[in-house]
PDB file of C-alpha atoms in Angstrom:
ATOM      1  CA  MET A 139     112.024 116.073  89.407  1.00  0.00           C
ATOM      2  CA  ASP A 140     108.929 117.239  91.089  1.00  0.00           C
ATOM      3  CA  SER A 141     106.344 115.331  89.888  1.00  0.00           C
ATOM      4  CA  PHE A 142     108.804 112.086  89.596  1.00  0.00           C
ATOM      5  CA  LEU A 143     108.006 109.682  93.084  1.00  0.00           C
ATOM      6  CA  GLY A 144     110.926 107.169  92.946  1.00  0.00           C
ATOM      7  CA  LEU A 145     111.139 103.931  90.598  1.00  0.00           C
ATOM      8  CA  LEU A 146     109.912 100.538  90.328  1.00  0.00           C
ATOM      9  CA  ARG A 147     112.066  98.073  89.662  1.00  0.00           C
ATOM     10  CA  ILE A 148     109.809  94.471  88.500  1.00  0.00           C
ATOM     11  CA  ARG A 149     111.492  91.444  89.161  1.00  0.00           C
ATOM     12  CA  VAL A 150     110.248  89.295  86.309  1.00  0.00           C
ATOM     13  CA  LYS A 151     111.162  85.850  87.201  1.00  0.00           C
ATOM     14  CA  ARG A 152     110.040  83.367  85.380  1.00  0.00           C
ATOM     15  CA  GLY A 153     106.574  81.385  83.378  1.00  0.00           C
ATOM     16  CA  VAL A 154     104.147  78.985  84.731  1.00  0.00           C
ATOM     17  CA  ASN A 155     101.953  76.376  82.760  1.00  0.00           C
ATOM     18  CA  LEU A 156     101.876  79.126  80.119  1.00  0.00           C
ATOM     19  CA  ALA A 157      99.778  78.692  76.396  1.00  0.00           C
ATOM     20  CA  VAL A 158     100.612  76.904  73.724  1.00  0.00           C
ATOM     21  CA  ARG A 159     100.198  78.968  70.908  1.00  0.00           C
ATOM     22  CA  ASP A 160     102.762  77.400  68.394  1.00  0.00           C
ATOM     23  CA  LEU A 161     103.109  73.701  67.420  1.00  0.00           C
ATOM     24  CA  GLY A 162     103.061  72.412  70.790  1.00  0.00           C
ATOM     25  CA  SER A 163     104.802  75.000  72.699  1.00  0.00           C
ATOM     26  CA  SER A 164     105.215  78.782  72.678  1.00  0.00           C
ATOM     27  CA  ASP A 165     108.174  81.673  72.653  1.00  0.00           C
ATOM     28  CA  PRO A 166     107.012  83.445  75.424  1.00  0.00           C
ATOM     29  CA  TYR A 167     108.102  87.654  76.521  1.00  0.00           C
ATOM     30  CA  VAL A 168     106.937  89.841  78.507  1.00  0.00           C
ATOM     31  CA  VAL A 169     105.447  92.898  78.044  1.00  0.00           C
ATOM     32  CA  ILE A 170     104.982  95.565  81.451  1.00  0.00           C
ATOM     33  CA  THR A 171     102.935  98.859  80.522  1.00  0.00           C
ATOM     34  CA  MET A 172     101.837 101.863  82.773  1.00  0.00           C
ATOM     35  CA  GLY A 173     100.710 104.775  81.069  1.00  0.00           C
ATOM     36  CA  ASN A 174     103.266 105.715  78.213  1.00  0.00           C
ATOM     37  CA  GLN A 175     106.385 103.608  78.938  1.00  0.00           C
ATOM     38  CA  LYS A 176     106.883 100.272  77.627  1.00  0.00           C
ATOM     39  CA  LEU A 177     109.212  97.396  78.868  1.00  0.00           C
ATOM     40  CA  LYS A 178     109.927  94.138  77.314  1.00  0.00           C
ATOM     41  CA  THR A 179     112.086  91.192  78.353  1.00  0.00           C
ATOM     42  CA  ARG A 180     113.587  88.501  75.871  1.00  0.00           C
ATOM     43  CA  VAL A 181     112.406  86.149  74.334  1.00  0.00           C
ATOM     44  CA  VAL A 182     112.650  81.891  75.578  1.00  0.00           C
ATOM     45  CA  LYS A 183     112.032  80.327  72.707  1.00  0.00           C
ATOM     46  CA  LYS A 184     110.461  76.987  72.568  1.00  0.00           C
ATOM     47  CA  ASN A 185     109.204  76.646  76.093  1.00  0.00           C
ATOM     48  CA  CYS A 186     105.751  77.355  78.024  1.00  0.00           C
ATOM     49  CA  ASN A 187     107.041  77.052  81.407  1.00  0.00           C
ATOM     50  CA  PRO A 188     110.398  80.094  80.670  1.00  0.00           C
ATOM     51  CA  VAL A 189     112.210  81.624  83.303  1.00  0.00           C
ATOM     52  CA  TRP A 190     113.525  85.407  82.365  1.00  0.00           C
ATOM     53  CA  ASN A 191     114.865  86.620  85.802  1.00  0.00           C
ATOM     54  CA  GLU A 192     115.055  90.570  84.601  1.00  0.00           C
ATOM     55  CA  GLU A 193     114.900  93.534  85.875  1.00  0.00           C
ATOM     56  CA  LEU A 194     112.441  96.114  84.383  1.00  0.00           C
ATOM     57  CA  THR A 195     112.414  99.636  85.968  1.00  0.00           C
ATOM     58  CA  LEU A 196     109.393 102.100  85.992  1.00  0.00           C
ATOM     59  CA  SER A 197     109.068 105.270  86.530  1.00  0.00           C
ATOM     60  CA  ILE A 198     107.101 106.986  88.720  1.00  0.00           C
ATOM     61  CA  THR A 199     105.127 109.495  88.762  1.00  0.00           C
ATOM     62  CA  ASP A 200     101.268 108.370  89.593  1.00  0.00           C
ATOM     63  CA  LEU A 201     100.607 105.937  92.111  1.00  0.00           C
ATOM     64  CA  ASN A 202      97.455 105.139  90.321  1.00  0.00           C
ATOM     65  CA  VAL A 203      98.073 104.657  86.446  1.00  0.00           C
ATOM     66  CA  PRO A 204      97.343 100.991  86.381  1.00  0.00           C
ATOM     67  CA  ILE A 205     100.896  98.678  85.675  1.00  0.00           C
ATOM     68  CA  ASN A 206      99.777  96.181  82.470  1.00  0.00           C
ATOM     69  CA  LEU A 207     101.469  92.561  82.385  1.00  0.00           C
ATOM     70  CA  THR A 208     101.248  91.322  79.224  1.00  0.00           C
ATOM     71  CA  VAL A 209     102.871  87.946  77.633  1.00  0.00           C
ATOM     72  CA  PHE A 210     102.997  87.255  74.007  1.00  0.00           C
ATOM     73  CA  ASP A 211     103.904  84.508  71.738  1.00  0.00           C
ATOM     74  CA  LYS A 212     107.118  85.287  69.541  1.00  0.00           C
ATOM     75  CA  ASP A 213     105.960  84.854  65.500  1.00  0.00           C
ATOM     76  CA  THR A 214     108.036  85.935  62.956  1.00  0.00           C
ATOM     77  CA  PHE A 215     105.927  86.611  59.799  1.00  0.00           C
ATOM     78  CA  THR A 216     102.396  87.035  61.789  1.00  0.00           C
ATOM     79  CA  VAL A 217     101.809  89.326  64.425  1.00  0.00           C
ATOM     80  CA  ASP A 218     102.854  88.355  67.988  1.00  0.00           C
ATOM     81  CA  ASP A 219      99.991  86.133  69.970  1.00  0.00           C
ATOM     82  CA  LYS A 220      98.239  87.559  72.850  1.00  0.00           C
ATOM     83  CA  MET A 221      99.164  85.010  75.026  1.00  0.00           C
ATOM     84  CA  GLY A 222      97.311  86.730  78.218  1.00  0.00           C
ATOM     85  CA  GLU A 223      97.608  89.535  80.796  1.00  0.00           C
ATOM     86  CA  ALA A 224      97.445  91.052  84.574  1.00  0.00           C
ATOM     87  CA  GLY A 225      97.377  93.756  86.483  1.00  0.00           C
ATOM     88  CA  ILE A 226      99.494  94.468  89.342  1.00  0.00           C
ATOM     89  CA  ASP A 227      98.360  95.475  92.606  1.00  0.00           C
ATOM     90  CA  LEU A 228     101.490  98.545  94.089  1.00  0.00           C
ATOM     91  CA  GLN A 229      98.228  99.759  96.535  1.00  0.00           C
ATOM     92  CA  PRO A 230      99.264  97.787  99.244  1.00  0.00           C
ATOM     93  CA  TYR A 231     103.344  97.839  98.691  1.00  0.00           C
ATOM     94  CA  ILE A 232     102.845 101.472  98.624  1.00  0.00           C
ATOM     95  CA  ALA A 233     100.348 100.890 101.996  1.00  0.00           C
ATOM     96  CA  SER A 234     103.569  99.467 103.833  1.00  0.00           C
ATOM     97  CA  LEU A 235     106.446 101.275 102.654  1.00  0.00           C
ATOM     98  CA  LYS A 236     104.795 104.453 104.082  1.00  0.00           C
ATOM     99  CA  MET A 237     104.688 102.658 106.986  1.00  0.00           C
ATOM    100  CA  GLY A 238     107.921 104.274 107.262  1.00  0.00           C
ATOM    101  CA  LEU A 239     109.333 101.045 108.710  1.00  0.00           C
ATOM    102  CA  GLN A 240     113.132 100.073 110.083  1.00  0.00           C
ATOM    103  CA  ASN A 241     115.439  98.416 111.557  1.00  0.00           C
ATOM    104  CA  LEU A 242     113.369  94.877 110.975  1.00  0.00           C
ATOM    105  CA  PRO A 243     114.364  91.386 111.502  1.00  0.00           C
ATOM    106  CA  LYS A 244     115.934  90.519 107.306  1.00  0.00           C
ATOM    107  CA  GLY A 245     113.066  88.115 106.799  1.00  0.00           C
ATOM    108  CA  CYS A 246     110.234  89.989 108.361  1.00  0.00           C
ATOM    109  CA  VAL A 247     106.621  89.506 107.005  1.00  0.00           C
ATOM    110  CA  VAL A 248     105.084  93.152 106.650  1.00  0.00           C
ATOM    111  CA  SER A 249     101.977  92.166 104.792  1.00  0.00           C
ATOM    112  CA  ARG A 250      99.942  89.320 103.112  1.00  0.00           C
ATOM    113  CA  VAL A 251      98.056  89.861 100.503  1.00  0.00           C
ATOM    114  CA  GLN A 252      95.626  87.754  99.750  1.00  0.00           C
ATOM    115  CA  PRO A 253      94.129  86.557  96.117  1.00  0.00           C
ATOM    116  CA  SER A 254      91.183  88.961  95.373  1.00  0.00           C
ATOM    117  CA  GLN A 255      88.098  89.633  92.932  1.00  0.00           C
ATOM    118  CA  ASN A 256      90.649  93.016  92.720  1.00  0.00           C
ATOM    119  CA  ASN A 257      93.675  92.078  92.624  1.00  0.00           C
ATOM    120  CA  CYS A 258      95.328  88.839  89.739  1.00  0.00           C
ATOM    121  CA  LEU A 259      96.542  87.480  92.318  1.00  0.00           C
ATOM    122  CA  ALA A 260      97.038  83.196  91.947  1.00  0.00           C
ATOM    123  CA  ASP A 261      98.268  83.152  96.149  1.00  0.00           C
ATOM    124  CA  GLU A 262      99.371  84.685  98.725  1.00  0.00           C
ATOM    125  CA  SER A 263     101.821  87.437  98.300  1.00  0.00           C
ATOM    126  CA  CYS A 264     104.363  88.320 101.114  1.00  0.00           C
ATOM    127  CA  ILE A 265     105.379  91.470 100.969  1.00  0.00           C
ATOM    128  CA  VAL A 266     109.029  91.585 103.059  1.00  0.00           C
ATOM    129  CA  TRP A 267     111.684  93.255 104.660  1.00  0.00           C
ATOM    130  CA  ASP A 268     114.746  92.060 103.175  1.00  0.00           C
ATOM    131  CA  ASP A 269     117.751  94.435 104.600  1.00  0.00           C
ATOM    132  CA  GLY A 270     116.786  97.459 104.764  1.00  0.00           C
ATOM    133  CA  LYS A 271     114.552  97.076 101.442  1.00  0.00           C
ATOM    134  CA  LEU A 272     110.982  96.223 101.048  1.00  0.00           C
ATOM    135  CA  HIS A 273     109.658  93.831  98.614  1.00  0.00           C
ATOM    136  CA  GLN A 274     106.993  91.999  97.827  1.00  0.00           C
ATOM    137  CA  ASP A 275     106.418  88.688  95.412  1.00  0.00           C
ATOM    138  CA  MET A 276     103.537  88.133  93.642  1.00  0.00           C
ATOM    139  CA  ILE A 277     102.468  85.269  91.301  1.00  0.00           C
ATOM    140  CA  LEU A 278      99.813  86.419  88.851  1.00  0.00           C
ATOM    141  CA  ARG A 279      97.027  83.833  87.414  1.00  0.00           C
ATOM    142  CA  LEU A 280      96.562  85.532  83.661  1.00  0.00           C
ATOM    143  CA  ARG A 281      93.167  86.840  82.168  1.00  0.00           C
ATOM    144  CA  ASN A 282      91.989  86.268  79.078  1.00  0.00           C
ATOM    145  CA  VAL A 283      93.919  82.841  78.479  1.00  0.00           C
ATOM    146  CA  GLU A 284      93.420  79.302  79.249  1.00  0.00           C
ATOM    147  CA  SER A 285      96.359  78.662  81.531  1.00  0.00           C
ATOM    148  CA  GLY A 286      99.612  80.344  82.539  1.00  0.00           C
ATOM    149  CA  GLU A 287     100.990  81.698  85.684  1.00  0.00           C
ATOM    150  CA  VAL A 288     103.644  84.755  86.070  1.00  0.00           C
ATOM    151  CA  THR A 289     105.989  85.094  88.713  1.00  0.00           C
ATOM    152  CA  ILE A 290     107.117  89.072  89.549  1.00  0.00           C
ATOM    153  CA  GLN A 291     109.160  90.614  92.921  1.00  0.00           C
ATOM    154  CA  ILE A 292     108.355  94.295  92.870  1.00  0.00           C
ATOM    155  CA  GLU A 293     110.705  96.744  94.873  1.00  0.00           C
ATOM    156  CA  TRP A 294     111.014 100.231  95.701  1.00  0.00           C
ATOM    157  CA  ILE A 295     113.861 102.325  94.625  1.00  0.00           C
ATOM    158  CA  ASP A 296     114.031 105.988  96.305  1.00  0.00           C
ATOM    159  CA  VAL A 297     116.060 108.090  93.898  1.00  0.00           C
ATOM    160  CA  PRO A 298     117.706 111.415  95.481  1.00  0.00           C
ATOM    161  CA  GLY A 299     116.378 114.624  94.301  1.00  0.00           C
ATOM    162  CA  CYS A 300     112.426 112.959  94.283  1.00  0.00           C
ATOM    163  CA  ARG A 301     109.287 114.268  95.523  1.00  0.00           C
ATOM    164  CA  GLY A 302     109.657 109.945  96.256  1.00  0.00           C
ATOM    165  CA  LEU A 303     106.833 108.683  99.091  1.00  0.00           C
ATOM    166  CA  LYS A 304     105.248 110.352 102.518  1.00  0.00           C
ATOM    167  CA  THR A 305     105.617 108.256 105.117  1.00  0.00           C
ATOM    168  CA  GLU A 306     103.050 109.028 107.194  1.00  0.00           C
ATOM    169  CA  GLY A 307     102.493 107.960 111.378  1.00  0.00           C
ATOM    170  CA  LYS A 308     106.221 109.931 112.392  1.00  0.00           C
ATOM    171  CA  HIS A 309     106.968 114.305 111.670  1.00  0.00           C
ATOM    172  CA  HIS A 310     110.514 114.740 112.006  1.00  0.00           C
ATOM    173  CA  GLY A 311     111.192 117.593 114.191  1.00  0.00           C
ATOM    174  CA  THR A 312     108.166 117.492 116.510  1.00  0.00           C
ATOM    175  CA  GLY A 313     109.481 116.311 119.538  1.00  0.00           C
TER     176      GLY A 313
END
């Protein structure tokens, strides 16, 4: 458990304007990979604007291991077609978590992340305080495909007995 930092809940909300891979539509699903972990959503039949609203949870041992999201089109008789991919950049979210914030008003925006060459964001992404937890909503623009975005939300889950994230600034017990 020493190497285990905690869990990252990724809520895969929906896809927007996903690429057509079958006759006039696609049967999309999302795969999230991190190291040797691989999680999948269910397939939404014949829909280029699918709503998944599914929660996938990764065990985090190293914050530097990339997290990748890939959309596939489910095919019955052939290999599933890739419909684009995006990286999930945790660093701004982790930096906000490490601030050790407490008792903020519900809905308070802690940080804003702008789309850039270094991330897959399609729009500004806010890190928000909500009932004692921080979450970040992201609209990810898919790469290596003609169109498509996937909306997700990430949230850190501390697990008792794990190493956890060290907060910066306040040192407990010294004054």
